[in-house]
mmCIF file of C-alpha atoms in Angstrom:
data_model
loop_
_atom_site.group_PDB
_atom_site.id
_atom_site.type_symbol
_atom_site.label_atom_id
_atom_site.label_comp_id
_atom_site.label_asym_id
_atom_site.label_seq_id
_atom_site.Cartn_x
_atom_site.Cartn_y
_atom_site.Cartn_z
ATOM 1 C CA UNK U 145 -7.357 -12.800 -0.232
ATOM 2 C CA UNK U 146 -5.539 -14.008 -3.104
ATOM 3 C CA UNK U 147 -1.438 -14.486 -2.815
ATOM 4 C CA UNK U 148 0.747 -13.031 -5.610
ATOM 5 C CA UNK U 149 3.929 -13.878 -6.755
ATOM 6 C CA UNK U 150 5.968 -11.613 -8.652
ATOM 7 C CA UNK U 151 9.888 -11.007 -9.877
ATOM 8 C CA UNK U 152 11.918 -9.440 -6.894
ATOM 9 C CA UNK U 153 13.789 -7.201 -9.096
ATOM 10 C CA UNK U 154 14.331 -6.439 -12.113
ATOM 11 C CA UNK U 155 16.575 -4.057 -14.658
ATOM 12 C CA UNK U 156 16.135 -2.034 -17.745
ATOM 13 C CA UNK U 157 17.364 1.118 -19.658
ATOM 14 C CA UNK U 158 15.582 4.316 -20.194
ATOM 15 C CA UNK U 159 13.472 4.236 -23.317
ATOM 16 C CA UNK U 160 12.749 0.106 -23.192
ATOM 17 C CA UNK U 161 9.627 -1.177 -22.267
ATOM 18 C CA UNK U 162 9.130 -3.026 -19.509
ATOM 19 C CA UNK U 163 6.278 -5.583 -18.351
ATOM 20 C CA UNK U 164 5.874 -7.153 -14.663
ATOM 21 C CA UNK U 165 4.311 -10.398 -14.583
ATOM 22 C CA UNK U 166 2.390 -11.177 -11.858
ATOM 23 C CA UNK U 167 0.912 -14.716 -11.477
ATOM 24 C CA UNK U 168 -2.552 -15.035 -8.723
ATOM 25 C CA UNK U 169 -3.451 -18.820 -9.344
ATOM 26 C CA UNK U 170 -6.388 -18.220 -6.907
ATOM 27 C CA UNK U 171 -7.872 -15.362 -7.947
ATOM 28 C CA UNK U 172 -11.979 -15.566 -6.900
ATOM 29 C CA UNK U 173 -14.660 -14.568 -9.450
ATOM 30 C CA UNK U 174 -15.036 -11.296 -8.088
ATOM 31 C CA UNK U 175 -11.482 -9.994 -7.452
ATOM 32 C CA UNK U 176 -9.777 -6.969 -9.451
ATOM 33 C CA UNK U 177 -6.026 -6.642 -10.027
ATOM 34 C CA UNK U 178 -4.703 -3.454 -8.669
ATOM 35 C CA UNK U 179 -0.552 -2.366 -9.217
ATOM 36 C CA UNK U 180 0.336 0.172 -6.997
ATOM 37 C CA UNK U 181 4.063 1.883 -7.349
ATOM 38 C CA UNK U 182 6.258 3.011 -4.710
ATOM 39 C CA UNK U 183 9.104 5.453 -4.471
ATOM 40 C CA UNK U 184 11.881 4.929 -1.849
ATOM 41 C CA UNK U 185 10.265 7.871 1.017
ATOM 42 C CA UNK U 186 6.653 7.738 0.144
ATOM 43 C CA UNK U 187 3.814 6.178 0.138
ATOM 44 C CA UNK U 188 2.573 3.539 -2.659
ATOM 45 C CA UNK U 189 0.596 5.641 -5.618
ATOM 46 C CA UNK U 190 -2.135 3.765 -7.516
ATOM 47 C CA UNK U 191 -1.088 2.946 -10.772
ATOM 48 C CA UNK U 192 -3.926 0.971 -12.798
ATOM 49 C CA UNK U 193 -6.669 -1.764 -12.090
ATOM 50 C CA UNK U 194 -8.493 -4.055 -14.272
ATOM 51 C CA UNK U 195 -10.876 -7.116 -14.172
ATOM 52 C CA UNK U 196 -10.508 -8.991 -17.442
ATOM 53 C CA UNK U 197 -8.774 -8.124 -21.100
ATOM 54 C CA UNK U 198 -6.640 -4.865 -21.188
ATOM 55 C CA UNK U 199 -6.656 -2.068 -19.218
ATOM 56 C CA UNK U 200 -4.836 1.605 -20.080
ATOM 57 C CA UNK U 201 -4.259 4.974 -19.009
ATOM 58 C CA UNK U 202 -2.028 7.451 -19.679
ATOM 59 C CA UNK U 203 0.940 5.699 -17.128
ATOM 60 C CA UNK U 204 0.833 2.381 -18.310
ATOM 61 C CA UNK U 205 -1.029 -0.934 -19.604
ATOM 62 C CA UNK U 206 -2.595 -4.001 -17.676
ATOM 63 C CA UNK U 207 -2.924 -7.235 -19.408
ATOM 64 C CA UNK U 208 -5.270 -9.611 -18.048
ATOM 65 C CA UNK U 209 -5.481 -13.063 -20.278
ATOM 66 C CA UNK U 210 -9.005 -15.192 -20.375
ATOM 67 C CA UNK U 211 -8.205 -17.247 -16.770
ATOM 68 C CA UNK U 212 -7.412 -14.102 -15.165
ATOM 69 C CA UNK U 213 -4.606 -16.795 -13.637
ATOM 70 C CA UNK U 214 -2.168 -13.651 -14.128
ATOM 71 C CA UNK U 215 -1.635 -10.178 -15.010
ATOM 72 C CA UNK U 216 1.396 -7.966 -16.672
ATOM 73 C CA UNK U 217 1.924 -4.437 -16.066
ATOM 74 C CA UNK U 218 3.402 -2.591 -19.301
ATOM 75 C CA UNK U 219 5.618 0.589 -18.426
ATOM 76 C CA UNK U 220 6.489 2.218 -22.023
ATOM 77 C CA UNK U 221 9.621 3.916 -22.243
ATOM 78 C CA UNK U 222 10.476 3.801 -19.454
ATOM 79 C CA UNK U 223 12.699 6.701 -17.567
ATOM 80 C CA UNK U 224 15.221 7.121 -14.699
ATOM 81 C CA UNK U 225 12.097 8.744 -12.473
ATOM 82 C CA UNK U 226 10.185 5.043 -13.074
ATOM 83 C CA UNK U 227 12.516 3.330 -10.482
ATOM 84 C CA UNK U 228 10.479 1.931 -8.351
ATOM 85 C CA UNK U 229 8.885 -0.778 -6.014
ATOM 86 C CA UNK U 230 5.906 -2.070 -8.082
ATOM 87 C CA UNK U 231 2.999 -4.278 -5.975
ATOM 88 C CA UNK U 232 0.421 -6.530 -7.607
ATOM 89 C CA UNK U 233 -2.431 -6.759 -5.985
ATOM 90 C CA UNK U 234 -5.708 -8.783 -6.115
ATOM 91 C CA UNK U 235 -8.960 -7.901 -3.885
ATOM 92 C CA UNK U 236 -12.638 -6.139 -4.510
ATOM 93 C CA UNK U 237 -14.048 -3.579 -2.125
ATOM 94 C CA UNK U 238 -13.121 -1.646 0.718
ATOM 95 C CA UNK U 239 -10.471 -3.509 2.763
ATOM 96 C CA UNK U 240 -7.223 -4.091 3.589
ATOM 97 C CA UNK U 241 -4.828 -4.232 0.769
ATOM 98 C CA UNK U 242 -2.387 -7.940 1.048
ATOM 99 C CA UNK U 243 0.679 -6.051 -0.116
ATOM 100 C CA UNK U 244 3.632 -8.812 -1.314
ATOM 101 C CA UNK U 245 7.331 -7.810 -0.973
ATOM 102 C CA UNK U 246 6.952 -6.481 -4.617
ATOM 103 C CA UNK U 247 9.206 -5.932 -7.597
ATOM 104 C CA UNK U 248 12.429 -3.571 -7.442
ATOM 105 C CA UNK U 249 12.414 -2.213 -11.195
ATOM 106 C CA UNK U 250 15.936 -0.290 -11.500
ATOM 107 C CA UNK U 251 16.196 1.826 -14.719
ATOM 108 C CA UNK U 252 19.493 2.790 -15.812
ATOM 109 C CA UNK U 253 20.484 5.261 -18.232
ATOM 110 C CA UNK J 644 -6.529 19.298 -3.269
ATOM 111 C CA UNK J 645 -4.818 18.418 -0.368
ATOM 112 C CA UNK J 646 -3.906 14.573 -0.375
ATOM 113 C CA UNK J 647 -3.524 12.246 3.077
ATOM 114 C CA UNK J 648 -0.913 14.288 5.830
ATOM 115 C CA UNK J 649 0.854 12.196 8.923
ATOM 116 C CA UNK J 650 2.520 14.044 11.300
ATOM 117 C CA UNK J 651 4.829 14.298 13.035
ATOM 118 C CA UNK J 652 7.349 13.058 10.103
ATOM 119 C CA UNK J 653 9.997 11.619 11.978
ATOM 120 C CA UNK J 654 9.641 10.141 15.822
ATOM 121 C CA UNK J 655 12.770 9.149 17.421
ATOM 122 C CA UNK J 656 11.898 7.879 21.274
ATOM 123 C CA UNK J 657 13.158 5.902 23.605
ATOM 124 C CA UNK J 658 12.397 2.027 24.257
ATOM 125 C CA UNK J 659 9.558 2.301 26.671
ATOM 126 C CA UNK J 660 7.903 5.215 25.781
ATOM 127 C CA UNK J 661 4.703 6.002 24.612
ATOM 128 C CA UNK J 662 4.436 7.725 20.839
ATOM 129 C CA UNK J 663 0.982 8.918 19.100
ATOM 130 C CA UNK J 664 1.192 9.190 15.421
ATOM 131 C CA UNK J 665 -1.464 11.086 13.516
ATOM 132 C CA UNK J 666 -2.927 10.784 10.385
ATOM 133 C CA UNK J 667 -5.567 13.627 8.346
ATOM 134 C CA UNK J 668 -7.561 11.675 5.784
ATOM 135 C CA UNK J 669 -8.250 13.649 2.353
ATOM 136 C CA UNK J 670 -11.731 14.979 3.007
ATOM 137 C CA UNK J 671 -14.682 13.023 2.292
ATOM 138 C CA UNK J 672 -12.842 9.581 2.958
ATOM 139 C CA UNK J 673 -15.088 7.153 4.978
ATOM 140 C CA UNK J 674 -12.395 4.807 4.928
ATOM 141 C CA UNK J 675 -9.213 5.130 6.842
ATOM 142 C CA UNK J 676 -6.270 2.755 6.736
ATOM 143 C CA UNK J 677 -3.335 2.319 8.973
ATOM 144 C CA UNK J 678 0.210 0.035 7.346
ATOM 145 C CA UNK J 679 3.991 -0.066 8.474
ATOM 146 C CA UNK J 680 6.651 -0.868 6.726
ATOM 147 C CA UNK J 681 9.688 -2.383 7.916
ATOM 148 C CA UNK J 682 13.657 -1.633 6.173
ATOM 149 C CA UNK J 683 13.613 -3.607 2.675
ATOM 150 C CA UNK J 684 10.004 -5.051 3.524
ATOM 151 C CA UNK J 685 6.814 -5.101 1.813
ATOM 152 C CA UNK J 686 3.562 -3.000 3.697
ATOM 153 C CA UNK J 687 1.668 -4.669 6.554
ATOM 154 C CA UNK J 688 -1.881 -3.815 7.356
ATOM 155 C CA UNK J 689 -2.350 -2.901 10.744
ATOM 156 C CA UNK J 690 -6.442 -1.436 11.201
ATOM 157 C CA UNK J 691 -8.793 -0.322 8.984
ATOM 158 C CA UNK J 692 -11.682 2.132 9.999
ATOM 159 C CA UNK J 693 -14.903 2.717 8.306
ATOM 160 C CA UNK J 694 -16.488 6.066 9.838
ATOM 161 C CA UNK J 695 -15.460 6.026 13.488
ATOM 162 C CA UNK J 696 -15.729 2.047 13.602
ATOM 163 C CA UNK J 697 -12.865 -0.319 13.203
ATOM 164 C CA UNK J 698 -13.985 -3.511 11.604
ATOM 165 C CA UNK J 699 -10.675 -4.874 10.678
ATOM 166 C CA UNK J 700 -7.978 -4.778 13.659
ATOM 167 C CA UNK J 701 -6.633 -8.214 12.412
ATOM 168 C CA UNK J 702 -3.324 -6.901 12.123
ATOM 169 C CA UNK J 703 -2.558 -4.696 15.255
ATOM 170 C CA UNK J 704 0.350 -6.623 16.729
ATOM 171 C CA UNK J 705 0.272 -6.616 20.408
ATOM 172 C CA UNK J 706 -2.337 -4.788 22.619
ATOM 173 C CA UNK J 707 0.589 -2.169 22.818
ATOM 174 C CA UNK J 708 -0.866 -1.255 19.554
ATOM 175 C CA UNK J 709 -4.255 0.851 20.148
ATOM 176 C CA UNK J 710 -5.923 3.447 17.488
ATOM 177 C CA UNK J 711 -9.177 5.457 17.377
ATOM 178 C CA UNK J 712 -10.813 7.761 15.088
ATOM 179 C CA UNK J 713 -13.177 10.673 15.875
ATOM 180 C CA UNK J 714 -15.945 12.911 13.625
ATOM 181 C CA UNK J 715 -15.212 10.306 10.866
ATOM 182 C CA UNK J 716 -11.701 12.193 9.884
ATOM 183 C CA UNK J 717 -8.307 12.523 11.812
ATOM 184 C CA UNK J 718 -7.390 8.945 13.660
ATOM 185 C CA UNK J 719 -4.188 8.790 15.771
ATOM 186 C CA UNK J 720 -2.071 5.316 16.263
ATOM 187 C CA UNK J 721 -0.604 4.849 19.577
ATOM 188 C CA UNK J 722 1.903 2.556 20.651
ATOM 189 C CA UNK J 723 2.348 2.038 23.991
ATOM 190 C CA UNK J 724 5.871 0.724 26.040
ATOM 191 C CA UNK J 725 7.700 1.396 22.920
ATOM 192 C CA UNK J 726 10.416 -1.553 21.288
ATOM 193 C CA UNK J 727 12.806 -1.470 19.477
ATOM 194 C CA UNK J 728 10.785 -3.850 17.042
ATOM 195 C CA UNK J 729 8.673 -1.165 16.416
ATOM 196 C CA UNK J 730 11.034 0.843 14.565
ATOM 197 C CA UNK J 731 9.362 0.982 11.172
ATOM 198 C CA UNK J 732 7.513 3.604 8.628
ATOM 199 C CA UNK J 733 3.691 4.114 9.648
ATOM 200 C CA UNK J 734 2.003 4.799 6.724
ATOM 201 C CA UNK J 735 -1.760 5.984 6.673
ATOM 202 C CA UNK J 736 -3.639 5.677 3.585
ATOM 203 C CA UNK J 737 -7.482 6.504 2.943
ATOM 204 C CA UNK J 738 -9.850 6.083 0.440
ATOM 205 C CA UNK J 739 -14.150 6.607 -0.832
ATOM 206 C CA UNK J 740 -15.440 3.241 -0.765
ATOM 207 C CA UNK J 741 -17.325 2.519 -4.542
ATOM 208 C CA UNK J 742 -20.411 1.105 -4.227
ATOM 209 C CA UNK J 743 -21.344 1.058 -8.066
ATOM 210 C CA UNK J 744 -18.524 -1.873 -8.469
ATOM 211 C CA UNK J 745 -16.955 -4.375 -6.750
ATOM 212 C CA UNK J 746 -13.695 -3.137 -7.823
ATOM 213 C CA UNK J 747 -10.934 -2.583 -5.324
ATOM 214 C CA UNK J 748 -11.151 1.122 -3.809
ATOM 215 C CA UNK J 749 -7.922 3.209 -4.622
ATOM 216 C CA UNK J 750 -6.000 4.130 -1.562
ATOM 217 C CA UNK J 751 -4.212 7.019 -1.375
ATOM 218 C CA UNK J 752 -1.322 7.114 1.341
ATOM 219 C CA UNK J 753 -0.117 9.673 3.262
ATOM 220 C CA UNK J 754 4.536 10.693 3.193
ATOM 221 C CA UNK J 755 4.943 8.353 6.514
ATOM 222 C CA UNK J 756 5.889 8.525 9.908
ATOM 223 C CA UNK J 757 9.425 7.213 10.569
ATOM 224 C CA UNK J 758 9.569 5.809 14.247
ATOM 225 C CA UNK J 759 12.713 5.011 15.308
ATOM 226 C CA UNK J 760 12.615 3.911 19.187
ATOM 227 C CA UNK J 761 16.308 3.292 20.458
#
């Protein structure tokens, strides 16, 4: 399974947007990028997943450029409730999931 | 609907003893996960069952570590001769494999079970 690397933490203020770069220089052919998001007390919550180009739903936006080398995750506007651990992921199929220490995104008001 | 439940919440035993930690998959879930989480530390796989079979126990730690599944739905982790090592967050997740795409199945995970063993 591919390794990640990704910011340890990071800061912003409520209404900015914020993007997460993560970089997977050994990504396989087949693999999808997958961000999960955890709160401090629960369990991670899938965010979004892509393959190639950009992905969006109604939580936030995945950028994926042609070598698929990395991937950002866009969270806009951003609130005091997005604080958060935020994972990058890369796999396909049913399997374990490699999770990385991830990034701690602090929003403050 | 109801989502993944782990009970009991919070385990607090003593080094040496034996703790069983349960985990009810959402309905309809062929695939069951078991992670912990250490203080500050990222999630680490432990099994993975498909049905009632485990084909990944790659990361089970020590053969203190034992876990089964039955009729396809609840699966209990036990740990045996507790340590103080073990003191983490056992998190169950479980998902519906996709066979249309090669994409990564979504996991959904279950609140935890803090095990503290003193």
């Amino acid at each position: 399974l591919a390794k990640t690397t990704q910011p340890i933490s990071m800061d912003s203020y409520e209404g900015q947007e914020v993007n997460i770069t993560c970089s997977h220089n050994n990504i396989a052919t087949n693999d999808y990028i997958t961000w999960y998001q955890q709160f401090p007390s629960q369990g991670p919550r899938f965010i979004i997943q892509g393959y190639k180009t950009k992905v969006t739903n109604e939580v936030a936006s995945l950028f994926i450029p042609a070598d698929r080398k990395s991937s950002t995750l866009s969270l806009p506007r951003v609130s005091l409730s997005d604080t958060a651990v935020y994972y990058c992921l890369v796999g396909r199929g049913t399997g374990k999931l490699i999770f990385g220490q991830g990034t701690t995104l602090q929003v403050k008001p | 609907g109801a989502g993944v439940s782990q009970s009991p919440s919070n385990k607090v035993t003593e080094k040496g003893k034996d703790v069983e930690l349960r985990c009810d998959p959402i309905s309809g879930h062929t695939a069951l996960y078991w992670y912990r989480q250490s203080l500050g530390q990222g999630l680490e796989f432990l099994i993975y069952f498909q049905g009632n079979s485990a084909p990944d126990k790659s990361g089970l730690p020590s053969d203190r570590f034992s876990a089964e599944r039955t009729g396809g739905s609840v699966s209990t982790l036990t740990i045996q001769r507790t340590q103080q090592e073990d003191s983490a967050v056992y998190l169950c997740a479980s998902s519906l494999p996709v066979r249309s795409t090669g994409s990564t199945d979504t996991q959904y995970f279950g609140p935890g079970t803090r095990l503290t063993v003193l």
